[in-house]
Coordinates of N, CA and C in Angstrom, one line a residue:
M1 N 0.8 -1.2 0.0 CA 0.0 0.0 0.0 C 0.9 1.3 0.0
L2 N 1.9 1.3 0.9 CA 2.7 2.5 1.0 C 3.6 2.6 -0.2
Y3 N 4.1 1.4 -0.8 CA 4.9 1.5 -2.0 C 4.1 2.1 -3.1
G4 N 2.8 1.6 -3.3 CA 2.0 2.1 -4.3 C 1.7 3.6 -4.2
A5 N 1.5 4.1 -3.0 CA 1.3 5.5 -2.8 C 2.5 6.3 -3.1
M6 N 3.7 5.8 -2.7 CA 5.0 6.5 -3.0 C 5.3 6.5 -4.5
K7 N 5.0 5.4 -5.1 CA 5.2 5.3 -6.5 C 4.4 6.3 -7.3
L8 N 3.1 6.5 -6.9 CA 2.3 7.5 -7.5 C 2.8 8.9 -7.3
S9 N 3.2 9.2 -6.1 CA 3.6 10.5 -5.7 C 5.0 10.8 -6.2
V10 N 6.0 10.1 -5.7 CA 7.4 10.3 -6.1 C 7.6 9.9 -7.5
G11 N 7.3 8.7 -7.9 CA 7.5 8.2 -9.2 C 6.8 9.1 -10.3
G12 N 5.5 9.5 -10.0 CA 4.8 10.3 -10.9 C 5.4 11.7 -11.1
S13 N 5.9 12.2 -10.0 CA 6.5 13.5 -10.0 C 7.8 13.5 -10.8
L14 N 8.6 12.4 -10.6 CA 9.8 12.3 -11.4 C 9.6 12.2 -12.9
K15 N 8.6 11.3 -13.2 CA 8.3 11.1 -14.7 C 7.8 12.4 -15.3
L16 N 7.0 13.2 -14.5 CA 6.4 14.4 -15.0 C 7.5 15.5 -15.2
A17 N 8.4 15.6 -14.2 CA 9.4 16.7 -14.2 C 10.6 16.4 -15.2
F18 N 11.0 15.1 -15.2 CA 12.2 14.8 -15.9 C 12.0 14.0 -17.2
R19 N 10.8 13.4 -17.4 CA 10.4 12.7 -18.6 C 11.5 11.7 -19.1
P20 N 11.9 10.7 -18.2 CA 12.9 9.8 -18.6 C 12.5 8.9 -19.7
W21 N 13.4 8.7 -20.7 CA 13.1 7.8 -21.8 C 13.6 6.4 -21.4
V22 N 12.9 5.4 -22.0 CA 13.2 4.0 -21.6 C 13.2 3.1 -22.9
E23 N 14.2 2.3 -22.9 CA 14.3 1.3 -24.0 C 14.3 -0.1 -23.4
G24 N 13.6 -1.1 -23.9 CA 13.7 -2.5 -23.5 C 12.8 -2.8 -22.3
L25 N 11.7 -2.1 -22.1 CA 10.8 -2.5 -21.0 C 10.3 -3.9 -21.1
E26 N 10.2 -4.3 -22.4 CA 9.7 -5.7 -22.6 C 10.6 -6.8 -22.1
N27 N 11.8 -6.4 -21.7 CA 12.7 -7.4 -21.1 C 12.5 -7.6 -19.6
I28 N 11.7 -6.8 -19.0 CA 11.4 -7.0 -17.6 C 10.3 -8.1 -17.5
P29 N 10.6 -9.3 -16.9 CA 9.6 -10.4 -16.8 C 8.3 -9.9 -16.2
A30 N 7.2 -10.3 -16.8 CA 5.8 -9.9 -16.3 C 5.6 -10.4 -14.9
D31 N 6.2 -11.5 -14.6 CA 6.0 -12.1 -13.2 C 7.2 -12.9 -12.9
G32 N 7.2 -13.3 -11.6 CA 8.4 -14.2 -11.2 C 9.6 -13.4 -10.8
P33 N 10.5 -14.0 -10.1 CA 11.7 -13.3 -9.6 C 12.7 -12.9 -10.7
A34 N 13.4 -11.8 -10.5 CA 14.4 -11.4 -11.4 C 15.3 -10.4 -10.7
I35 N 16.6 -10.4 -11.1 CA 17.6 -9.5 -10.5 C 17.9 -8.4 -11.5
L36 N 17.7 -7.2 -11.2 CA 18.0 -6.0 -12.0 C 19.4 -5.5 -11.6
A37 N 20.3 -5.8 -12.5 CA 21.7 -5.4 -12.2 C 22.0 -4.1 -13.0
S38 N 22.3 -3.0 -12.4 CA 22.4 -1.7 -13.0 C 23.8 -1.1 -12.7
N39 N 24.2 -0.2 -13.7 CA 25.3 0.7 -13.4 C 24.8 1.7 -12.3
H40 N 25.7 2.4 -11.7 CA 25.3 3.3 -10.7 C 26.0 4.7 -10.8
L41 N 25.3 5.7 -11.3 CA 25.8 7.0 -11.6 C 25.4 8.0 -10.6
S42 N 24.2 7.8 -9.9 CA 23.6 8.8 -9.1 C 22.7 8.2 -8.0
F43 N 22.6 9.0 -6.9 CA 21.7 8.6 -5.8 C 20.3 8.4 -6.4
S44 N 19.9 9.1 -7.4 CA 18.6 9.1 -8.0 C 18.3 7.8 -8.8
D45 N 19.3 7.0 -9.1 CA 19.1 5.8 -9.9 C 18.0 4.9 -9.2
S46 N 18.0 4.8 -7.9 CA 17.1 3.9 -7.2 C 15.7 4.5 -7.2
F47 N 15.5 5.7 -7.8 CA 14.1 6.3 -7.9 C 13.7 6.3 -9.3
F48 N 14.6 6.6 -10.2 CA 14.2 6.6 -11.6 C 13.8 5.2 -12.2
L49 N 14.6 4.2 -11.8 CA 14.2 2.9 -12.3 C 12.9 2.4 -11.8
P50 N 12.6 2.4 -10.5 CA 11.3 2.0 -10.1 C 10.1 2.8 -10.7
A51 N 10.4 4.1 -11.0 CA 9.4 5.0 -11.5 C 8.9 4.6 -12.9
V52 N 9.7 3.9 -13.7 CA 9.3 3.6 -15.0 C 8.8 2.1 -15.1
L53 N 8.9 1.4 -14.0 CA 8.4 0.0 -14.0 C 7.0 -0.2 -13.5
D54 N 6.3 -1.1 -14.0 CA 5.0 -1.5 -13.5 C 5.1 -2.3 -12.2
R55 N 6.2 -3.1 -12.1 CA 6.4 -4.0 -11.0 C 7.2 -3.3 -9.9
K56 N 7.0 -3.8 -8.7 CA 7.8 -3.3 -7.6 C 9.2 -3.8 -7.7
V57 N 10.2 -3.0 -7.4 CA 11.6 -3.4 -7.3 C 12.2 -2.9 -6.0
T58 N 12.9 -3.8 -5.4 CA 13.5 -3.6 -4.0 C 15.0 -3.5 -4.1
F59 N 15.5 -2.4 -3.5 CA 17.0 -2.3 -3.3 C 17.3 -2.3 -1.8
V60 N 18.6 -2.4 -1.5 CA 19.0 -2.3 -0.2 C 19.7 -1.0 0.0
A61 N 19.6 -0.5 1.3 CA 20.1 0.8 1.6 C 20.8 0.7 3.0
K62 N 21.7 1.6 3.2 CA 22.4 1.6 4.5 C 21.4 1.8 5.7
A63 N 21.6 1.1 6.8 CA 20.7 1.1 7.9 C 20.5 2.5 8.5
E64 N 21.5 3.4 8.4 CA 21.4 4.7 8.9 C 20.2 5.5 8.4
Y65 N 19.8 5.2 7.2 CA 18.6 5.9 6.6 C 17.4 5.5 7.4
F66 N 17.4 4.4 8.1 CA 16.2 3.9 8.8 C 16.2 4.1 10.3
T67 N 17.4 4.5 10.8 CA 17.5 4.6 12.3 C 17.9 6.0 12.8
S68 N 18.0 7.0 11.9 CA 18.3 8.3 12.4 C 17.2 8.8 13.3
P69 N 17.6 9.5 14.4 CA 16.6 10.0 15.4 C 15.9 11.3 14.9
G70 N 14.9 11.6 15.7 CA 14.1 12.8 15.4 C 13.1 12.7 14.3
V71 N 12.4 13.8 14.1 CA 11.3 13.9 13.1 C 11.9 13.6 11.7
K72 N 13.0 14.3 11.4 CA 13.6 14.1 10.1 C 14.0 12.7 9.9
G73 N 14.5 12.0 10.9 CA 14.9 10.6 10.8 C 13.7 9.7 10.5
K74 N 12.6 10.0 11.2 CA 11.4 9.2 11.0 C 10.9 9.4 9.6
L75 N 10.9 10.6 9.1 CA 10.4 10.9 7.8 C 11.3 10.2 6.7
T76 N 12.6 10.3 7.0 CA 13.5 9.6 6.0 C 13.3 8.1 6.0
A77 N 13.1 7.5 7.2 CA 12.9 6.1 7.2 C 11.6 5.7 6.5
A78 N 10.5 6.5 6.7 CA 9.3 6.2 6.1 C 9.4 6.3 4.6
F79 N 10.2 7.3 4.1 CA 10.4 7.5 2.7 C 11.1 6.3 2.1
F80 N 12.2 5.9 2.7 CA 12.9 4.8 2.1 C 12.1 3.5 2.1
K81 N 11.4 3.3 3.2 CA 10.5 2.1 3.2 C 9.5 2.2 2.1
G82 N 8.9 3.4 1.9 CA 7.9 3.6 0.9 C 8.3 3.3 -0.5
V83 N 9.6 3.6 -0.8 CA 10.1 3.5 -2.1 C 10.8 2.1 -2.4
G84 N 10.5 1.2 -1.4 CA 11.0 -0.2 -1.6 C 12.4 -0.5 -1.3
Q85 N 13.0 0.3 -0.3 CA 14.4 0.0 0.1 C 14.4 -0.8 1.4
L86 N 15.4 -1.7 1.5 CA 15.5 -2.5 2.7 C 16.8 -2.1 3.5
P87 N 16.7 -2.0 4.8 CA 17.9 -1.6 5.6 C 18.9 -2.7 5.7
V88 N 20.2 -2.4 5.5 CA 21.3 -3.3 5.7 C 22.4 -2.6 6.6
D89 N 22.8 -3.3 7.6 CA 23.9 -2.8 8.5 C 25.2 -3.0 7.8
R90 N 25.9 -1.9 7.5 CA 27.2 -1.9 6.8 C 28.4 -1.7 7.7
S91 N 28.2 -2.0 9.0 CA 29.3 -1.7 9.9 C 30.4 -2.7 9.7
G92 N 30.1 -3.9 9.2 CA 31.2 -4.8 8.8 C 31.0 -5.3 7.4
A93 N 32.1 -5.3 6.6 CA 32.0 -5.7 5.2 C 31.4 -7.0 5.0
R94 N 31.8 -8.0 5.7 CA 31.3 -9.4 5.5 C 29.9 -9.5 6.0
G95 N 29.6 -8.9 7.2 CA 28.2 -8.9 7.7 C 27.2 -8.2 6.8
A96 N 27.7 -7.1 6.2 CA 26.8 -6.3 5.3 C 26.5 -7.2 4.0
A97 N 27.5 -7.8 3.5 CA 27.3 -8.6 2.3 C 26.3 -9.8 2.6
E98 N 26.5 -10.4 3.7 CA 25.6 -11.6 4.1 C 24.2 -11.1 4.3
A99 N 24.1 -9.9 4.9 CA 22.7 -9.3 5.2 C 22.0 -9.0 3.8
A100 N 22.8 -8.4 2.9 CA 22.2 -8.1 1.6 C 21.8 -9.3 0.8
I101 N 22.6 -10.4 0.9 CA 22.3 -11.6 0.2 C 21.0 -12.2 0.8
R102 N 20.9 -12.2 2.1 CA 19.7 -12.8 2.8 C 18.4 -11.9 2.4
S103 N 18.6 -10.6 2.4 CA 17.5 -9.8 2.0 C 17.0 -10.0 0.6
A104 N 18.0 -10.1 -0.3 CA 17.7 -10.4 -1.7 C 17.0 -11.7 -1.9
A105 N 17.5 -12.7 -1.2 CA 16.9 -14.1 -1.3 C 15.4 -14.0 -0.9
Q106 N 15.1 -13.3 0.2 CA 13.7 -13.2 0.6 C 12.9 -12.5 -0.4
V107 N 13.4 -11.4 -1.0 CA 12.6 -10.7 -2.0 C 12.4 -11.6 -3.2
L108 N 13.4 -12.3 -3.7 CA 13.3 -13.2 -4.9 C 12.4 -14.4 -4.6
D109 N 12.5 -14.9 -3.3 CA 11.6 -16.1 -3.0 C 10.1 -15.7 -3.0
R110 N 9.8 -14.4 -2.9 CA 8.4 -14.0 -3.0 C 8.0 -13.8 -4.5
G111 N 9.0 -14.0 -5.4 CA 8.7 -13.8 -6.8 C 8.7 -12.4 -7.2
E112 N 9.5 -11.6 -6.5 CA 9.6 -10.1 -6.8 C 10.9 -9.8 -7.5
L113 N 11.0 -8.5 -7.8 CA 12.2 -8.0 -8.5 C 13.2 -7.4 -7.4
F114 N 14.5 -7.7 -7.6 CA 15.5 -7.2 -6.7 C 16.5 -6.4 -7.5
G115 N 16.8 -5.2 -7.1 CA 17.7 -4.3 -7.7 C 19.1 -4.3 -7.0
I116 N 20.2 -4.3 -7.8 CA 21.5 -4.3 -7.2 C 22.5 -3.6 -8.2
Y117 N 23.5 -2.9 -7.5 CA 24.5 -2.2 -8.3 C 25.8 -3.0 -8.1
P118 N 26.2 -3.8 -9.1 CA 27.4 -4.7 -9.0 C 28.7 -3.9 -8.7
E119 N 28.7 -2.6 -9.1 CA 30.0 -1.9 -8.8 C 30.1 -1.6 -7.3
G120 N 29.0 -1.7 -6.6 CA 29.1 -1.6 -5.1 C 29.0 -0.2 -4.6
T121 N 29.2 0.8 -5.4 CA 29.1 2.2 -5.1 C 29.0 3.0 -6.4
R122 N 28.6 4.3 -6.2 CA 28.5 5.2 -7.4 C 29.8 5.4 -8.1
S123 N 29.8 5.5 -9.4 CA 31.0 5.8 -10.2 C 31.5 7.2 -9.8
P124 N 32.8 7.3 -9.6 CA 33.3 8.7 -9.2 C 33.4 9.6 -10.4
D125 N 33.4 9.1 -11.6 CA 33.7 9.9 -12.8 C 32.9 9.5 -14.0
G126 N 31.8 8.8 -13.9 CA 30.9 8.5 -15.0 C 31.3 7.3 -15.8
R127 N 32.5 6.7 -15.5 CA 32.9 5.5 -16.2 C 32.4 4.2 -15.5
L128 N 32.4 3.1 -16.1 CA 31.9 1.8 -15.6 C 33.0 1.1 -15.0
Y129 N 32.9 0.7 -13.7 CA 34.0 0.0 -13.0 C 33.7 -1.5 -12.8
R130 N 34.7 -2.2 -12.4 CA 34.6 -3.7 -12.3 C 33.5 -4.1 -11.2
G131 N 32.7 -5.1 -11.6 CA 31.7 -5.5 -10.7 C 32.2 -6.4 -9.6
K132 N 31.7 -6.3 -8.4 CA 32.1 -7.1 -7.3 C 31.3 -8.4 -7.3
P133 N 32.0 -9.5 -7.3 CA 31.3 -10.8 -7.5 C 30.5 -11.3 -6.2
G134 N 30.9 -10.8 -5.1 CA 30.4 -11.3 -3.8 C 28.9 -11.1 -3.6
G135 N 28.3 -10.1 -4.3 CA 26.9 -9.8 -4.2 C 26.1 -10.4 -5.3
L136 N 26.2 -9.8 -6.4 CA 25.4 -10.2 -7.6 C 25.5 -11.7 -7.9
A137 N 26.7 -12.2 -8.1 CA 26.9 -13.6 -8.5 C 26.3 -14.5 -7.4
R138 N 26.6 -14.3 -6.2 CA 26.1 -15.2 -5.1 C 24.6 -15.2 -5.0
I139 N 24.0 -14.0 -5.2 CA 22.5 -14.0 -5.2 C 22.0 -14.7 -6.4
A140 N 22.5 -14.5 -7.6 CA 22.0 -15.2 -8.8 C 22.2 -16.7 -8.7
L141 N 23.4 -17.1 -8.3 CA 23.7 -18.5 -8.2 C 22.9 -19.2 -7.1
A142 N 22.6 -18.6 -6.0 CA 21.9 -19.2 -4.9 C 20.4 -19.3 -5.2
T143 N 19.9 -18.3 -5.9 CA 18.4 -18.3 -6.1 C 18.0 -18.8 -7.5
G144 N 18.9 -18.8 -8.4 CA 18.6 -19.2 -9.8 C 17.7 -18.2 -10.6
A145 N 17.6 -17.0 -10.0 CA 16.8 -16.0 -10.7 C 17.6 -15.4 -11.9
P146 N 16.9 -15.1 -13.0 CA 17.6 -14.5 -14.1 C 18.1 -13.1 -13.8
V147 N 19.1 -12.7 -14.5 CA 19.7 -11.3 -14.2 C 19.4 -10.5 -15.4
V148 N 18.8 -9.3 -15.2 CA 18.4 -8.4 -16.2 C 19.4 -7.2 -16.2
P149 N 20.3 -7.0 -17.2 CA 21.2 -5.9 -17.2 C 20.5 -4.6 -17.5
V150 N 20.8 -3.5 -16.7 CA 20.2 -2.2 -16.8 C 21.3 -1.1 -16.9
A151 N 21.1 -0.2 -17.8 CA 22.0 1.0 -17.9 C 21.2 2.3 -17.7
M152 N 21.7 3.0 -16.6 CA 21.2 4.3 -16.4 C 22.0 5.3 -17.2
I153 N 21.4 6.2 -17.9 CA 22.0 7.2 -18.8 C 21.9 8.6 -18.3
D154 N 23.0 9.3 -18.0 CA 23.0 10.7 -17.7 C 22.4 11.1 -16.4
T155 N 22.1 10.1 -15.5 CA 21.5 10.5 -14.2 C 22.5 11.3 -13.4
E156 N 23.8 11.1 -13.6 CA 24.8 11.9 -12.8 C 24.8 13.4 -13.2
K157 N 24.2 13.7 -14.3 CA 24.2 15.1 -14.7 C 23.1 15.9 -14.1
I158 N 22.1 15.2 -13.6 CA 21.0 15.9 -13.0 C 21.3 16.7 -11.7
Q159 N 22.1 16.0 -10.9 CA 22.5 16.7 -9.6 C 23.9 16.3 -9.3
P160 N 24.9 16.9 -9.9 CA 26.3 16.6 -9.6 C 26.6 16.9 -8.2
P161 N 27.7 16.3 -7.7 CA 28.1 16.6 -6.3 C 28.3 18.1 -6.1
G162 N 27.7 18.6 -5.0 CA 27.8 20.0 -4.6 C 26.7 20.9 -5.1
K163 N 25.8 20.3 -6.0 CA 24.7 21.0 -6.5 C 23.4 20.7 -5.7
V164 N 22.8 21.7 -5.2 CA 21.6 21.5 -4.4 C 20.3 21.4 -5.3
V165 N 20.2 22.3 -6.3 CA 19.1 22.3 -7.2 C 19.3 21.4 -8.4
P166 N 18.5 20.3 -8.6 CA 18.7 19.4 -9.7 C 18.4 20.1 -11.0
K167 N 19.1 19.7 -12.1 CA 19.0 20.2 -13.4 C 17.9 19.4 -14.1
L168 N 16.9 20.1 -14.7 CA 15.8 19.5 -15.4 C 16.3 19.0 -16.8
M169 N 16.5 17.7 -16.9 CA 16.9 17.1 -18.2 C 16.4 15.7 -18.3
R170 N 16.4 15.1 -19.4 CA 15.9 13.8 -19.6 C 17.0 12.7 -19.4
P171 N 16.9 12.0 -18.3 CA 17.8 10.8 -18.2 C 17.3 9.6 -19.0
G172 N 18.1 8.6 -19.2 CA 17.6 7.5 -20.0 C 17.8 6.2 -19.2
I173 N 17.1 5.2 -19.6 CA 17.2 3.8 -19.0 C 17.1 2.8 -20.2
R174 N 18.2 2.0 -20.3 CA 18.2 0.9 -21.3 C 18.2 -0.4 -20.5
I175 N 17.3 -1.3 -20.9 CA 17.1 -2.6 -20.2 C 17.4 -3.7 -21.2
G176 N 18.3 -4.5 -20.9 CA 18.7 -5.6 -21.7 C 18.0 -6.9 -21.5
A177 N 18.2 -7.9 -22.4 CA 17.5 -9.2 -22.3 C 18.0 -9.9 -21.0
P178 N 17.1 -10.7 -20.4 CA 17.5 -11.4 -19.2 C 18.6 -12.4 -19.5
L179 N 19.5 -12.6 -18.6 CA 20.6 -13.5 -18.7 C 20.3 -14.8 -17.8
D180 N 20.4 -15.9 -18.4 CA 20.2 -17.2 -17.7 C 21.5 -17.8 -17.3
F181 N 21.7 -18.0 -16.0 CA 22.9 -18.7 -15.5 C 22.7 -20.0 -14.9
S182 N 21.6 -20.7 -15.4 CA 21.3 -22.0 -14.9 C 22.4 -23.0 -15.2
R183 N 23.3 -22.7 -16.2 CA 24.4 -23.6 -16.5 C 25.4 -23.7 -15.3
Y184 N 25.3 -22.8 -14.4 CA 26.2 -22.8 -13.3 C 25.6 -23.4 -12.0
H185 N 24.4 -24.1 -12.2 CA 23.7 -24.6 -11.0 C 24.6 -25.5 -10.1
G186 N 24.5 -25.2 -8.8 CA 25.3 -26.0 -7.9 C 26.7 -25.6 -7.8
M187 N 27.1 -24.5 -8.4 CA 28.5 -24.0 -8.4 C 28.6 -22.6 -7.7
D188 N 27.7 -22.3 -6.9 CA 27.7 -21.0 -6.3 C 28.9 -20.7 -5.4
G189 N 29.6 -21.7 -4.9 CA 30.7 -21.5 -4.1 C 32.0 -21.3 -4.8
D190 N 32.0 -21.4 -6.1 CA 33.2 -21.4 -7.0 C 33.5 -19.9 -7.3
R191 N 34.6 -19.4 -6.8 CA 34.9 -18.0 -7.0 C 35.2 -17.6 -8.5
F192 N 35.7 -18.6 -9.2 CA 35.9 -18.3 -10.7 C 34.6 -18.2 -11.4
I193 N 33.6 -19.0 -11.0 CA 32.3 -18.9 -11.6 C 31.7 -17.6 -11.2
Q194 N 31.8 -17.1 -10.0 CA 31.3 -15.9 -9.5 C 31.9 -14.7 -10.4
R195 N 33.2 -14.8 -10.6 CA 33.9 -13.8 -11.4 C 33.4 -13.8 -12.8
S196 N 33.3 -14.9 -13.4 CA 32.8 -15.1 -14.8 C 31.4 -14.5 -15.0
L197 N 30.5 -14.9 -14.1 CA 29.2 -14.4 -14.1 C 29.1 -12.9 -14.0
T198 N 29.8 -12.3 -13.1 CA 29.8 -10.9 -12.9 C 30.4 -10.2 -14.1
D199 N 31.5 -10.7 -14.6 CA 32.1 -10.0 -15.8 C 31.1 -10.1 -17.0
E200 N 30.4 -11.1 -17.1 CA 29.4 -11.2 -18.3 C 28.3 -10.2 -18.1
V201 N 27.8 -10.0 -16.9 CA 26.8 -9.0 -16.7 C 27.3 -7.6 -16.9
M202 N 28.6 -7.3 -16.4 CA 29.1 -6.0 -16.6 C 29.4 -5.7 -18.1
Y203 N 29.7 -6.7 -18.8 CA 29.9 -6.5 -20.3 C 28.6 -6.1 -21.0
E204 N 27.5 -6.7 -20.5 CA 26.2 -6.4 -21.1 C 25.8 -5.0 -20.7
I205 N 26.1 -4.6 -19.4 CA 25.8 -3.2 -19.0 C 26.6 -2.2 -19.8
M206 N 27.9 -2.5 -20.0 CA 28.8 -1.7 -20.8 C 28.2 -1.4 -22.2
K207 N 27.7 -2.5 -22.8 CA 27.1 -2.4 -24.2 C 25.9 -1.5 -24.2
L208 N 25.1 -1.6 -23.1 CA 23.9 -0.8 -23.0 C 24.2 0.6 -22.7
S209 N 25.1 0.9 -21.9 CA 25.4 2.3 -21.4 C 26.3 3.0 -22.3
G210 N 27.2 2.3 -23.0 CA 28.2 3.0 -23.8 C 29.3 3.6 -23.0
Q211 N 29.4 3.3 -21.7 CA 30.5 3.8 -20.8 C 31.8 3.2 -21.1
E212 N 32.8 4.0 -20.8 CA 34.2 3.4 -20.8 C 34.3 2.5 -19.6
Y213 N 34.9 1.3 -19.9 CA 35.1 0.4 -18.8 C 36.5 0.5 -18.2
V214 N 36.5 0.4 -16.8 CA 37.8 0.5 -16.1 C 37.9 -0.8 -15.3
D215 N 39.0 -1.5 -15.5 CA 39.1 -2.8 -14.8 C 39.7 -2.7 -13.4
M216 N 39.0 -1.9 -12.6 CA 39.3 -1.8 -11.2 C 38.0 -1.5 -10.4
Y217 N 38.1 -1.7 -9.1 CA 36.9 -1.4 -8.4 C 36.7 0.1 -8.1
A218 N 35.4 0.5 -8.1 CA 35.1 2.0 -8.0 C 35.6 2.5 -6.6
T219 N 35.5 1.6 -5.6 CA 36.0 2.0 -4.3 C 37.5 2.4 -4.3
A220 N 38.3 1.6 -5.1 CA 39.7 1.9 -5.2 C 39.9 3.2 -6.0
A221 N 39.1 3.4 -7.0 CA 39.2 4.6 -7.8 C 38.9 5.8 -6.9
K222 N 37.9 5.7 -6.1 CA 37.6 6.8 -5.2 C 38.7 7.1 -4.2
R223 N 39.4 6.1 -3.7 CA 40.5 6.3 -2.9 C 41.7 7.0 -3.6
Q224 N 41.9 6.6 -4.8 CA 43.0 7.3 -5.6 C 42.6 8.7 -5.9
I225 N 41.4 9.0 -6.2 CA 40.9 10.4 -6.5 C 41.1 11.2 -5.2
A226 N 40.7 10.7 -4.1 CA 40.8 11.4 -2.8 C 42.3 11.7 -2.5
E227 N 43.1 10.7 -2.7 CA 44.5 10.8 -2.4 C 45.2 11.8 -3.3
A228 N 44.8 11.8 -4.6 CA 45.3 12.8 -5.5 C 44.9 14.2 -5.2
A229 N 43.6 14.4 -4.8 CA 43.1 15.7 -4.4 C 43.9 16.2 -3.1
K230 N 44.1 15.3 -2.2 CA 44.8 15.7 -1.0 C 46.3 16.1 -1.3
K231 N 46.9 15.3 -2.2 CA 48.3 15.7 -2.6 C 48.3 17.0 -3.3
R232 N 47.3 17.3 -4.2 CA 47.3 18.6 -4.8 C 47.1 19.7 -3.9
A233 N 46.2 19.5 -2.9 CA 46.0 20.5 -1.9 C 47.3 20.8 -1.1
E234 N 48.0 19.8 -0.7 CA 49.2 20.0 0.0 C 50.3 20.7 -0.8
E235 N 50.3 20.3 -2.1 CA 51.3 21.0 -3.0 C 50.9 22.5 -3.1
E236 N 49.7 22.8 -3.2 CA 49.2 24.2 -3.4 C 49.5 25.0 -2.1
K237 N 49.4 24.4 -1.0 CA 49.7 25.0 0.3 C 51.2 25.3 0.4
A238 N 52.0 24.3 0.0 CA 53.4 24.4 0.0 C 53.9 25.5 -0.9
A239 N 53.3 25.6 -2.1 CA 53.6 26.6 -3.1 C 53.2 28.0 -2.6
A240 N 52.1 28.1 -1.9 CA 51.6 29.3 -1.3 C 52.6 29.8 -0.3
R241 N 53.1 28.9 0.6 CA 54.0 29.3 1.6 C 55.3 29.8 1.0
E242 N 55.8 29.1 0.0 CA 57.0 29.5 -0.7 C 56.8 30.9 -1.3
A243 N 55.7 31.1 -1.9 CA 55.4 32.4 -2.5 C 55.4 33.5 -1.5
E244 N 54.8 33.2 -0.3 CA 54.7 34.2 0.8 C 56.1 34.5 1.3
K245 N 57.0 33.5 1.4 CA 58.3 33.7 1.9 C 59.1 34.5 0.9
A246 N 58.9 34.2 -0.4 CA 59.6 35.0 -1.5 C 59.1 36.5 -1.5
G247 N 57.9 36.7 -1.2 CA 57.3 38.0 -1.2 C 57.9 38.8 0.0
R248 N 58.0 38.2 1.2 CA 58.6 38.8 2.3 C 60.1 39.2 2.1
A249 N 60.8 38.3 1.4 CA 62.2 38.5 1.1 C 62.4 39.7 0.2
D250 N 61.4 39.9 -0.8 CA 61.5 41.0 -1.8 C 61.4 42.4 -1.1
I251 N 60.6 42.4 0.0 CA 60.4 43.7 0.6 C 61.2 43.9 1.9
S252 N 62.1 43.0 2.1 CA 63.0 43.1 3.3 C 63.9 44.3 3.1
P253 N 64.2 45.0 4.2 CA 65.1 46.2 4.1 C 66.6 45.7 3.8
V254 N 67.3 46.6 3.1 CA 68.7 46.3 2.7 C 69.6 46.5 3.9

């Protein structure tokens, strides 16, 4: 009931304001379980995709969104529950992964759609990064649900980091044909199979999105970007100090 109301209000508003275009809606199964594996460009991805689908799709979100205190915290929790998000405690990497897998299995066992971002985090620069096999592959192999590759297009341009007011523009969504991994039945504990499955899905997402592929994890790329920014800031401070010293020397009395 709450999901339907939120879909009408939030989803309807998004569709009216941004008019997202969609290709491949026929690839979403009319019924039964399926995993929607998407690239991740923006916080809004989890809202635009459900907005264009007739069926409910469930994602996982960090538990802090559901446990923050005060009126704002309660409103935030109600909103995320309403748009089909499930809380997952990310305090420990292994515990978070296991919790996400259990949540996904429950959703798929009910014959519903489960959404996941194989990259594990948003792309720091709009490129497509290596998928993490511990989530997507384990869920697909454990449940036997088909994997539907999804590409979000230009959602990162709507509200770039640091921008408060979103830009009104048309994002896109391309949905590929479902991928059947039944050939790997009973091999869900094999890490090589997990890697192969994940790479196959990422290749399909790359074809749909047209993104440049980077064979490294997005989390590692974010660390590199942060370290490079820190180094530049330190170099700029050092250069400023040297310039200040040189300036004082120029005006020193003879």
